[in-house]
XYZ file of C-alpha atoms in Angstrom:
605
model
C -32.729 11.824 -44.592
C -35.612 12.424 -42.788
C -35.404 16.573 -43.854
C -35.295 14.931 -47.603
C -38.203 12.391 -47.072
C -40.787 14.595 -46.198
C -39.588 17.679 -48.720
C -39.029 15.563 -51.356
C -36.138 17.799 -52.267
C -33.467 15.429 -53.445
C -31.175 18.874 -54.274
C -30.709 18.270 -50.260
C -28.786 15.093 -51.028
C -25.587 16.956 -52.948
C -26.289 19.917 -50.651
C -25.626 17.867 -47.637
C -23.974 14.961 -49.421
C -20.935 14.873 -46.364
C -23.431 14.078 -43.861
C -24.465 10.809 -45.213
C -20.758 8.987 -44.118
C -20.791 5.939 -42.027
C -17.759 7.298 -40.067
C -20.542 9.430 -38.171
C -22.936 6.909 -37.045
C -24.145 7.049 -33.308
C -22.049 10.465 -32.659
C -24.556 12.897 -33.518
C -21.214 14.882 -34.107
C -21.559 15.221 -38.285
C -20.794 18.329 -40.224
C -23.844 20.647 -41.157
C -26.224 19.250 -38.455
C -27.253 22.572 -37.408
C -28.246 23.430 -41.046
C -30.221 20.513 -40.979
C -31.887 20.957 -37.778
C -33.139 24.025 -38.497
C -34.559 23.481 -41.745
C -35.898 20.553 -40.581
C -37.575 22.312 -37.560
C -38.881 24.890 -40.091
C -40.707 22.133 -41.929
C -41.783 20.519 -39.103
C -43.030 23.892 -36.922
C -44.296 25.940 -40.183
C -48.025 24.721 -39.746
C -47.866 23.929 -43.719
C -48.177 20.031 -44.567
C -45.821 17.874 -44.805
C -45.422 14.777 -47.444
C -46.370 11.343 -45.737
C -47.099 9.232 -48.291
C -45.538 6.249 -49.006
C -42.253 6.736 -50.731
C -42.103 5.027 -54.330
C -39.261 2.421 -54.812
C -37.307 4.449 -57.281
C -37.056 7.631 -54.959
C -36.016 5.110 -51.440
C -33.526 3.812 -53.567
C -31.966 6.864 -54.588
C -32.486 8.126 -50.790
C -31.220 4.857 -49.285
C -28.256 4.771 -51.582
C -26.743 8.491 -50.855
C -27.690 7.683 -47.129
C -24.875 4.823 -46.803
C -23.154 6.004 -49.396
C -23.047 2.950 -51.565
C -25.467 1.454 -54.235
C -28.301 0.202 -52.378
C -29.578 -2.525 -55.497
C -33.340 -2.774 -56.750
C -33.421 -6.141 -55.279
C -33.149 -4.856 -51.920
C -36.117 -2.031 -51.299
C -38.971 -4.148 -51.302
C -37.326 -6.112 -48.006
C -36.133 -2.259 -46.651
C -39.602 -1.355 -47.213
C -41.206 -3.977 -45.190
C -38.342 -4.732 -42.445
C -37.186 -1.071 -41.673
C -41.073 0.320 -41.098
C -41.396 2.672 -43.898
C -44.756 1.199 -45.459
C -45.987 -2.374 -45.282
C -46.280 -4.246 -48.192
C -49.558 -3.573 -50.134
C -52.567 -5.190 -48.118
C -54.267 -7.953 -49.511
C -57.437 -8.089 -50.357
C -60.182 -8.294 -47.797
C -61.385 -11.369 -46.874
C -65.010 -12.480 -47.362
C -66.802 -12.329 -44.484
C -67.352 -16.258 -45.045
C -63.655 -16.741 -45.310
C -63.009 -14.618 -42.217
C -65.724 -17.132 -40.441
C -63.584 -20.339 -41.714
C -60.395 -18.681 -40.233
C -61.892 -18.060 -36.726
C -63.112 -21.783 -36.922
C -59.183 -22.668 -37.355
C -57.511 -22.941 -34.388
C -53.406 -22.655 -34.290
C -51.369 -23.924 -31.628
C -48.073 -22.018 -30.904
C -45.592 -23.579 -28.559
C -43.621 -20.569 -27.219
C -44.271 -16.894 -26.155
C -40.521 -15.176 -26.958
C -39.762 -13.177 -29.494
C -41.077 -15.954 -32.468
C -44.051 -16.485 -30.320
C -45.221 -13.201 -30.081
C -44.840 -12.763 -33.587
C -46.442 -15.514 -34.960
C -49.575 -14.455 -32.204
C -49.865 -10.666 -33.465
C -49.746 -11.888 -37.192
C -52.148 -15.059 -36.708
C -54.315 -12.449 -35.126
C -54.365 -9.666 -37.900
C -54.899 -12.769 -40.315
C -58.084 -13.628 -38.462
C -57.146 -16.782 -37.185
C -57.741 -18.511 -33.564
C -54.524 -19.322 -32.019
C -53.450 -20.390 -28.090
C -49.723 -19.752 -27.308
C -48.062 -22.637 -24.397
C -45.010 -21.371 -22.915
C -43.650 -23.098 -19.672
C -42.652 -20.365 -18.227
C -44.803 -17.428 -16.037
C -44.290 -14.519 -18.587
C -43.475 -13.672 -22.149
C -39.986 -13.205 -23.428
C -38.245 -16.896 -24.047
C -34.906 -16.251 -23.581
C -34.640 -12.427 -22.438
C -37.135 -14.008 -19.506
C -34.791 -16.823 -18.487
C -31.746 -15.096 -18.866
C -30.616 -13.225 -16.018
C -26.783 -13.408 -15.742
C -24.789 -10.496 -15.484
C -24.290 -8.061 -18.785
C -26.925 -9.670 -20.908
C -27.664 -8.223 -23.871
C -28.068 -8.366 -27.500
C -25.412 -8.323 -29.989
C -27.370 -6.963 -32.728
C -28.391 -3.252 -32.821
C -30.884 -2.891 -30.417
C -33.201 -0.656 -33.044
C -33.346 -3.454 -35.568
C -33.504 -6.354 -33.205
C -37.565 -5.548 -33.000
C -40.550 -6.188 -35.105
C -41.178 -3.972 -38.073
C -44.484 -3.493 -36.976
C -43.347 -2.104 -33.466
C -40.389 0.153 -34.227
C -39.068 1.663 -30.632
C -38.107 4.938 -30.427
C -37.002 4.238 -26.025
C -33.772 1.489 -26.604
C -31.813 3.423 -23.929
C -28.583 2.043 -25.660
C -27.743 1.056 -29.309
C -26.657 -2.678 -27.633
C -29.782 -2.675 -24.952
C -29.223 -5.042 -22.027
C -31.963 -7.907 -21.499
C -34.174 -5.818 -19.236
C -35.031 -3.584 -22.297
C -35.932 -6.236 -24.645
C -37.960 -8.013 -22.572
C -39.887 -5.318 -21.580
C -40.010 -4.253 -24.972
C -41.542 -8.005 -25.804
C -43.912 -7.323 -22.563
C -45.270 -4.013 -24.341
C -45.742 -6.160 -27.827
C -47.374 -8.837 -26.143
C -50.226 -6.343 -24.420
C -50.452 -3.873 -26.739
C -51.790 -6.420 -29.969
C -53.570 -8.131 -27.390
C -51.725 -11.935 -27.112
C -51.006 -12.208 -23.614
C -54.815 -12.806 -23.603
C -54.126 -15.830 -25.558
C -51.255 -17.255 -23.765
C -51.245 -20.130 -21.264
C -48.161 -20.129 -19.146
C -46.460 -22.351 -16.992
C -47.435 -25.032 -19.062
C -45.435 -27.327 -21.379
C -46.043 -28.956 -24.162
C -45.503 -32.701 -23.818
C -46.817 -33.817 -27.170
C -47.929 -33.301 -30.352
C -49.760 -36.324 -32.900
C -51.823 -35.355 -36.089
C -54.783 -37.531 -36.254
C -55.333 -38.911 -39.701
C -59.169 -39.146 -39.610
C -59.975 -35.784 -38.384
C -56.852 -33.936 -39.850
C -56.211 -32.386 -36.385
C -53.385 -31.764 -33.959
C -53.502 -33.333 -30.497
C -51.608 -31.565 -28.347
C -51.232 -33.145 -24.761
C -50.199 -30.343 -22.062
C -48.977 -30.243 -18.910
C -50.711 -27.393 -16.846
C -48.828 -25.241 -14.299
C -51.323 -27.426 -11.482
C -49.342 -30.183 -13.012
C -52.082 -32.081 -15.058
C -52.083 -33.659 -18.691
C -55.159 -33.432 -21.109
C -55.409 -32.994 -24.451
C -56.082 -29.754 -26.694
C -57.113 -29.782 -30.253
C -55.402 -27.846 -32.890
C -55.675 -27.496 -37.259
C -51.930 -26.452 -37.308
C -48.968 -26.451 -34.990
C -46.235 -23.610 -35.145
C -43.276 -24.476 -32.805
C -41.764 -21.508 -31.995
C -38.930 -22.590 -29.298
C -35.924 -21.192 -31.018
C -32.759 -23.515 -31.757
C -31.420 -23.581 -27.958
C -32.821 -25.652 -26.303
C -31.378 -26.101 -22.703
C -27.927 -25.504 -20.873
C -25.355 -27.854 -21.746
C -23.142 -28.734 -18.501
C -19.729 -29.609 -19.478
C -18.735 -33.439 -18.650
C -15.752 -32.721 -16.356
C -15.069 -35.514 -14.221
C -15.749 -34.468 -10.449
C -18.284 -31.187 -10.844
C -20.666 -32.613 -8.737
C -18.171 -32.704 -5.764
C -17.255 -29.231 -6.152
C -18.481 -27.675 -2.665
C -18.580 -24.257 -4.132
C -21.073 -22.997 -6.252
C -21.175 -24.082 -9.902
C -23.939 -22.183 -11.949
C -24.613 -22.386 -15.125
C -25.171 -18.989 -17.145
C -28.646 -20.371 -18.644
C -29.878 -20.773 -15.121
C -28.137 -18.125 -12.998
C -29.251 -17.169 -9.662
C -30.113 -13.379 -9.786
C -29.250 -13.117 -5.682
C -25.733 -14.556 -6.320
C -23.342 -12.289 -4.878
C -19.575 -12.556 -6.741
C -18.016 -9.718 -4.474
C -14.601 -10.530 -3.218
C -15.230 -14.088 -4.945
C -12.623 -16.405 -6.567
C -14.360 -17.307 -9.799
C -13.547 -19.458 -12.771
C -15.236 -19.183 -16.082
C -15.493 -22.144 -18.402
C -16.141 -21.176 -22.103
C -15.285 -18.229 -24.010
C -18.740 -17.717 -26.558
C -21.879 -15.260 -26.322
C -22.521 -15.351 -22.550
C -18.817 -15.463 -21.032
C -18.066 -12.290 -23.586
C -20.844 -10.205 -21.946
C -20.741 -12.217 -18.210
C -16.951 -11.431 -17.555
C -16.331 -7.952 -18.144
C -19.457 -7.466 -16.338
C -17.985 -8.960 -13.145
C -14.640 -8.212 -12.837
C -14.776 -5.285 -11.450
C -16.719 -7.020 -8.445
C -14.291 -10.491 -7.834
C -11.639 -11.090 -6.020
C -10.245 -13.257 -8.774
C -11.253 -14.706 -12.742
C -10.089 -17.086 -14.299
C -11.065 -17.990 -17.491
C -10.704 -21.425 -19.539
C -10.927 -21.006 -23.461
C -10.953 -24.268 -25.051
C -11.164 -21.921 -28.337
C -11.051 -18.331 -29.033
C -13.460 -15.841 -30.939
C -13.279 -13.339 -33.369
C -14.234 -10.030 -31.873
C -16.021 -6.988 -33.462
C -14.503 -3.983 -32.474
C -16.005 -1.611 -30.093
C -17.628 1.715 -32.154
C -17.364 3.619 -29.086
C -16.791 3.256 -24.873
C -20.334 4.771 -24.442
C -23.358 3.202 -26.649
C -25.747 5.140 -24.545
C -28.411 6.796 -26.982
C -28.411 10.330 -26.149
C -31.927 11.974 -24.556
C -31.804 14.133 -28.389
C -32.075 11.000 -30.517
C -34.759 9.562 -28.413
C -36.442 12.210 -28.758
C -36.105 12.511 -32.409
C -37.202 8.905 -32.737
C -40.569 9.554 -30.554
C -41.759 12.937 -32.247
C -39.674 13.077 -35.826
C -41.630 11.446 -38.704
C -39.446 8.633 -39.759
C -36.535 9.231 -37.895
C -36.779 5.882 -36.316
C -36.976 4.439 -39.430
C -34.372 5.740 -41.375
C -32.163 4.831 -38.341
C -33.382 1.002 -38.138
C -32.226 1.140 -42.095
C -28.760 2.554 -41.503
C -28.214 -0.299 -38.984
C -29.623 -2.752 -40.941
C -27.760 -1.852 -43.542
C -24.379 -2.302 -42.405
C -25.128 -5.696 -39.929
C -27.094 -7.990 -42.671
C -26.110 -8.767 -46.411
C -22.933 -6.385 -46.780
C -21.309 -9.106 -45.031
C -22.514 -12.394 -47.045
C -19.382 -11.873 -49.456
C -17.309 -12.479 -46.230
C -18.575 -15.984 -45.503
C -18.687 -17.549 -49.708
C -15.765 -19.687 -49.962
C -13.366 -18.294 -52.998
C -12.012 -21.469 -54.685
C -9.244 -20.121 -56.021
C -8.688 -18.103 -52.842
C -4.615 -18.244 -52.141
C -4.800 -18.251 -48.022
C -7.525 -21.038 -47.540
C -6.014 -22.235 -44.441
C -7.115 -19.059 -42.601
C -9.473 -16.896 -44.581
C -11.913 -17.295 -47.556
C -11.425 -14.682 -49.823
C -9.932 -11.422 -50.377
C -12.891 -9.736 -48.510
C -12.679 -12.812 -45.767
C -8.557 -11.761 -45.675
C -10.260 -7.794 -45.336
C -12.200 -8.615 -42.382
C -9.385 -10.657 -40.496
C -6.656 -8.281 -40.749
C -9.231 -5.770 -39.572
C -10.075 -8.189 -36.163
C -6.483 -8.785 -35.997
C -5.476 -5.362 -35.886
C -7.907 -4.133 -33.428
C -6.807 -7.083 -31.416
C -3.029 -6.234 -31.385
C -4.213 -2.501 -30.413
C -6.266 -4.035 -27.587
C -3.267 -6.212 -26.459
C -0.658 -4.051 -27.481
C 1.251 -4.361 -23.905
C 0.387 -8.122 -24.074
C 1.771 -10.065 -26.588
C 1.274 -13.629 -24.630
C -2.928 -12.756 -24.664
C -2.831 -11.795 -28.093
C -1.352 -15.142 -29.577
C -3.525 -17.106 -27.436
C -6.864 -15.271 -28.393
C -6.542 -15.256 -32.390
C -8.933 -17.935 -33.930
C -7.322 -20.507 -36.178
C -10.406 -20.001 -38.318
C -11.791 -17.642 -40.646
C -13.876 -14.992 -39.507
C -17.635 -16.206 -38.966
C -17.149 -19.313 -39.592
C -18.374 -19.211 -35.825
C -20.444 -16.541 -34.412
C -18.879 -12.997 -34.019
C -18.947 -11.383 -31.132
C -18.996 -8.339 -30.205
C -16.789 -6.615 -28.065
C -18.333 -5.933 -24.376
C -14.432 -5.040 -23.034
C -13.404 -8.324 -23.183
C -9.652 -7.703 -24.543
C -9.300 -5.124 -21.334
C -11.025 -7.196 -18.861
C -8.307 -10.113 -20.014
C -5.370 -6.867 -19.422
C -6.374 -6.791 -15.117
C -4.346 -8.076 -13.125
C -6.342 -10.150 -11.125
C -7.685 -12.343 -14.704
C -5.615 -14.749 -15.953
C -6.487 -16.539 -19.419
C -6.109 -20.329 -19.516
C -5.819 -22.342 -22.754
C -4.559 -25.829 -20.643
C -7.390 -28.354 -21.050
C -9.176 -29.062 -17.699
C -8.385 -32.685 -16.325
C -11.245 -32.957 -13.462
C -13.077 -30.676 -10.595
C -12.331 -31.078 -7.090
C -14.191 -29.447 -3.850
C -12.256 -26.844 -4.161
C -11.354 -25.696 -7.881
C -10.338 -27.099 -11.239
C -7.152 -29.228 -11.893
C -5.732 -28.505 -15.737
C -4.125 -31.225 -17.283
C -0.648 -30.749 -16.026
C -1.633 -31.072 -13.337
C -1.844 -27.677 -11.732
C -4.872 -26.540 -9.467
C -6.847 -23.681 -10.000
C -8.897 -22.578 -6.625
C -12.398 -20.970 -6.896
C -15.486 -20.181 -4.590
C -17.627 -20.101 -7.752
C -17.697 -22.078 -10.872
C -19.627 -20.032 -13.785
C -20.540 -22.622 -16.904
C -20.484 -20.509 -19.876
C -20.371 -23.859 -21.861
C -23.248 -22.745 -24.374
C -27.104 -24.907 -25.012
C -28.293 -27.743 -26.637
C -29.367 -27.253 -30.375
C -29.405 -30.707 -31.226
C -31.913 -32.726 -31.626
C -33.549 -29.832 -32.974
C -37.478 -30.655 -31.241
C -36.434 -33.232 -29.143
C -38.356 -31.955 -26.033
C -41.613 -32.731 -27.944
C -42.974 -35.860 -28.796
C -44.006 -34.843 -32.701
C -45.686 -37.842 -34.267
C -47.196 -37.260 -37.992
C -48.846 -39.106 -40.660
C -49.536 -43.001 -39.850
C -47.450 -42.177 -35.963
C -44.184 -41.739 -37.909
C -42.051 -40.115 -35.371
C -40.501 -36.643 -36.066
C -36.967 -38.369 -34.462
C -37.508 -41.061 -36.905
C -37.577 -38.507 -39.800
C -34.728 -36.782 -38.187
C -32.960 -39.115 -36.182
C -30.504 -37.110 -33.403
C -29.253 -34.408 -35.625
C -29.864 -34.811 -39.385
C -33.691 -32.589 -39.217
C -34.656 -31.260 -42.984
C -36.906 -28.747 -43.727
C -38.723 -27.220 -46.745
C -37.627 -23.772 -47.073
C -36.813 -24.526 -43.181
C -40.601 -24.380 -42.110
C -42.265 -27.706 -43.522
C -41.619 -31.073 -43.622
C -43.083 -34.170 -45.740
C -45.690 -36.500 -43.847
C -46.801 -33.794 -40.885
C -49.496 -32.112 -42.447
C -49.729 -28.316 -41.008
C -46.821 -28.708 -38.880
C -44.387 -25.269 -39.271
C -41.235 -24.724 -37.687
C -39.964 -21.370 -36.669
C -36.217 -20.951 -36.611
C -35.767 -24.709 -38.531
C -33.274 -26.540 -39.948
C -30.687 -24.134 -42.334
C -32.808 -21.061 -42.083
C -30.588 -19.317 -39.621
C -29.009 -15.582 -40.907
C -25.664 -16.367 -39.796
C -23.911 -13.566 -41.769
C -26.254 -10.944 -40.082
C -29.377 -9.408 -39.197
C -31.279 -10.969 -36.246
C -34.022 -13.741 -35.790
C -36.626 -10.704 -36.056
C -36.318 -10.879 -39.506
C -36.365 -14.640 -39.489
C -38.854 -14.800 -37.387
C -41.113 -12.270 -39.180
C -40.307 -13.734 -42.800
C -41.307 -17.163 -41.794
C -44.565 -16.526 -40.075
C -45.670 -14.141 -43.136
C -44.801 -17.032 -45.198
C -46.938 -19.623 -42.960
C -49.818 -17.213 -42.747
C -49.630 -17.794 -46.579
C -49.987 -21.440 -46.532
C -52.938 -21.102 -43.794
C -54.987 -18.720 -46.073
C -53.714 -20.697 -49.428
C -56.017 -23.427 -47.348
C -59.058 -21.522 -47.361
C -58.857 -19.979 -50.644
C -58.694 -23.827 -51.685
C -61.027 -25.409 -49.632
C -58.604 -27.417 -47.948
C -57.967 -28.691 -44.387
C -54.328 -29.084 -44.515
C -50.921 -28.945 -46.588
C -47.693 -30.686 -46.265
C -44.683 -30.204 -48.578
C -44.332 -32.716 -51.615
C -41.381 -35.083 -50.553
C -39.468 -34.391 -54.315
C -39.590 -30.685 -53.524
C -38.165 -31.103 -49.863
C -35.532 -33.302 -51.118
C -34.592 -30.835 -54.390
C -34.305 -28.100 -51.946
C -32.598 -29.556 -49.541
C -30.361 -30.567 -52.165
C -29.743 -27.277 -53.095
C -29.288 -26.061 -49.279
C -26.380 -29.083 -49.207
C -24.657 -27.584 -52.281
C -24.703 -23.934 -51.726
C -23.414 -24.723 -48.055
C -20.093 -26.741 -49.177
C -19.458 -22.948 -50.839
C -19.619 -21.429 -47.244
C -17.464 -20.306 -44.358
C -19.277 -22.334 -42.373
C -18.090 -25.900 -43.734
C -14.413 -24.830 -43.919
C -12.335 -27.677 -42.361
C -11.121 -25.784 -39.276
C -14.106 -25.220 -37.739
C -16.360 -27.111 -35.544
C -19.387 -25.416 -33.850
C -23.129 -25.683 -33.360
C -23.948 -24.847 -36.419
C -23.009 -28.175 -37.606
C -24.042 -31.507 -36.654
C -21.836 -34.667 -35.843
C -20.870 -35.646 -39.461
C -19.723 -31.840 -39.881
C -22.817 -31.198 -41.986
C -24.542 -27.482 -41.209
C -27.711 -27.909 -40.008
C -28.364 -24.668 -38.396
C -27.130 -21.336 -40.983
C -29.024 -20.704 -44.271
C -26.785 -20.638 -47.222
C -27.872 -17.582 -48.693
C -28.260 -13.898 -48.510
C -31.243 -12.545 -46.110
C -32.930 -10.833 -49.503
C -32.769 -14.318 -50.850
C -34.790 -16.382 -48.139
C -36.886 -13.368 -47.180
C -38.103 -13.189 -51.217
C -38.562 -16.731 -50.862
C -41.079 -16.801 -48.042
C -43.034 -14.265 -49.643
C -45.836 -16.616 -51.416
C -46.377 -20.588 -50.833
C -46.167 -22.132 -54.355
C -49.049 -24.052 -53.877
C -47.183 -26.779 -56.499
C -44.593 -27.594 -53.729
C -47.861 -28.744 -51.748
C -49.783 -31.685 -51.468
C -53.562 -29.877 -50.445
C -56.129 -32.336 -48.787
């Protein structure tokens, strides 16, 4: 691809048309490579110049298309464009140096420095706009800071789960542990300059718009432990949807004279060797925690109260060879075309999988044909995994179809269940004594130490902040415990300049990451800052018709989804069984509509 981009030669597309086949991804093992590599080292080493320029949209389509070997649609290149690093959208104009002096006179508040946080502080810069970021903690990172427990990591392809902006040619693996992100978020944060602008180890207690002067006060808690009161023109939360560890209620954990730790707040020094552990939950963190301690403990035992669907493995080593680094640190847009090719295959190819079929035969365990695709596919890498163990394999298939909970990805999981010293238990757990769990038959399951895998709170979505709008109408008013609303998931009627990062029904629960999110909602709220100034206004909140119309439309599209099928329960939905968390549409769909605020959905004062 990259031999192509920079030739221009699209003859090199039939000539090498076997290359471009999924089947070879990450194995650097693909017919004709050293054709390739030598005329592309010719090109590169020949002294004559090479073609840079931007790429038009007709030739990346026809590039991008051979590439993955299916038609990549019009609809799709101007996102590619912009979220794989190839060439930004086209600047906008310069701003007058009077407008530039209006911006620095606006002052943002950001609650948050992860990945959101970050964001929102290198784009709020390049916008010209004054900004202070809070974040309770001592560093940057959000979660890859806290997050310490054994085998963290991301589940999303390490080169796409990054800014565009920042595209990093060092992931040591394609599914980096935690380390690597965060520093990776350490290097963002100093290199555009916004650790300079962030106050840590301070929370954020409050936040109440003041009708007269059309401010934010935001009361803070200093790390010296003190409260006053900053002033702000616009608030961006930026805390993500988890917001603490949820502890399971089981009658009698406080008397257990072991340890008990929960994986949101795990103790770096613990030491599991030779330990007797039991593992409550089987989500996100148990999938990477447990095959990333067996191998130390004496004994694990694991309580599922309900399986998940596993991606296969695409291979036992995901370490990125020293060749492809190097590639992605000296080859002109060999990064990029990589961060496409992973996109690609992790993001909208797999909405079809999640819209309900209505006239779909099988309802009671998959969607649609391509749902029915995608489960035999789990199931069958499942029965290869547990070939030798057919009382695992009926107790770890789902009852639901696939993603109508999060997929997760395989960290070794099915083998780690194969040892001998891990046993699998379904049995509900009755009550905790001093020394183990009691199921409820009654049977007693010793352990040393007690790991909580038992997932975070999402709900209610803010609840940590006191967010007080228009005339002191509370935010937990508005939203009560778990019904929150959101225009286009960012705004919301009567809290003027308020924006919400990762809000209500704007999560890409098909695919992709919250890098995308992330980036597509803070373009988007840059837009309504500067839509101010070009107006002459001091703030913007979204017309209460328009909330309701869209929010109307978000309630419709989602009865069509995977997500509200009757047999499953998760976070993603609140108490009444209404999703409150996944966006009902494609990432090309929510990403085109954050690219311009229609200033007609806003009320401008």
């Amino acid at each position: 691809m990259v031999l192509t981009h920079l030739t221009r030669d699209l003859s090199l597309l039939e000539r090498f048309a076997k290359v471009c086949d999924p089947s070879h991804a990450e194995t650097g093992a693909e017919p004709d490579a050293d054709a390739i590599r030598d005329l592309l080292a010719e090109v590169l080493t020949s002294g004559r110049p090479v073609d840079t320029t931007p790429l038009t949209d007709a030739l990346f389509q026809r590039l991008a298309s051979a590439y993955v070997h299916e038609p990549v649609d019009e609809e799709f290149i101007p996102l590619l464009l912009d979220q794989c690093g190839f060439a930004k959208l086209a600047p906008e104009p310069s701003h007058p140096p009077k407008a530039l002096s209006r911006q620095r006179d606006f002052h943002v508040a950001v609650i948050g420095a992860g990945l959101s946080g970050i964001c929102a502080g290198v784009k709020l810069g390049e916008a010209g706009y004054s900004y202070r970021i809070y974040d309770r903690n001592e560093d940057v990172g959000g979660t890859w800071l806290t997050n310490v427990y054994p085998g963290v990591g991301v589940d999303t392809p390490s080169h796409f789960y990054s800014y565009s902006f920042e595209v990093n040619p060092d992931w040591p693996e394609f599914y980096s542990k935690g380390e690597y992100v965060l520093d990776y978020l350490r290097r963002c944060a100093d290199g555009y300059g916004v650790r300079d602008h962030v106050e840590f180890q301070t929370e954020v207690l409050s936040c109440a718009y003041d009708d007269a002067s059309k401010r934010w006060a935001v009361t803070v808690r200093d790390r010296r432990g003190q409260e006053r009161v900053d002033w702000a023109d616009a608030v961006i939360t930026a805390i993500g949807v988890f917001q603490g560890a949820v502890r399971p209620d089981i009658p009698g954990l406080d008397e257990f004279a072991g340890i008990a730790v929960h994986t949101a707040e795990w103790d770096p020094d613990l030491d599991l060797t030779g330990r007797r552990v039991a593992m409550i939950g089987t989500g996100a963190s148990s999938m990477q925690v447990g095959p990333a301690i067996v191998d130390d403990v004496a004994q694990l035992t694991v309580f599922q109260r309900s399986p998940s669907w596993i991606m296969p493995r695409r291979k036992d080593d995901l370490t990125v060879s020293e060749g492809a680094n190097w590639a992605m640190r000296h080859v002109p847009f060999y990064g990029e075309w990589f961060r496409f090719f992973t996109y690609w295959f992790a993001s909208d190819g797999n909405f079809v999988r999640v819209v309900i079929d209505p006239e779909w035969h099988m309802p009671e365990v998959s969607v649609s044909k391509p749902s029915e695709d995608l489960r035999q596919w789990l199931l069958a890498y499942a029965r290869e995994e547990l070939a030798d163990r057919p009382d695992l394999l009926e107790r770890v298939i789902p009852d639901y179809p696939p993603f109508g909970k999060r997929i997760l990805r395989d960290s070794n999981w099915y083998r780690m269940l194969r040892q001998d010293h891990v046993e699998l238990v379904t049995d509900a757990i009755e009550r905790a004594t001093t020394g183990g769990l009691v199921t409820a038959d009654g049977r007693e399951v010793p352990a040393d130490v007690l790991i909580l895998a038992t997932g975070y709170q999402v709900l209610p979505m803010l609840g940590q902040i006191d967010i007080t709008g228009r005339n002191g109408t509370a935010l937990t008013d508005v939203w009560g415990h778990d019904e929150p609303r959101a225009h286009l998931g960012t705004t919301v009627p009567g809290f003027p300049n308020l924006f919400v990062l990762a809000g209500p029904n704007s999560a890409p629960n098909h695919g992709a990451g919250v890098n995308i999110l992330a980036e597509s909602q803070i373009h988007y709220i840059v837009g309504c800052l500067d839509l101010l100034h070009e107006r002459g206004a001091r703030v913007l909140e979204p017309r209460q018709d328009v909330h309701d119309a869209y929010n109307e439309r978000v309630d419709e599209a989602l009865e069509g989804r995977v997500w509200s099928h009757p047999s499953v329960r998760s976070y993603y939905q609140n108490s009444s069984g209404r999703v409150i968390v996944s966006c009902p549409w494609r990432l090309v769909d929510y990403w085109s509509m954050l690219r311009v605020p229609d200033e007609d959905e806003y009320i401008l004062s």
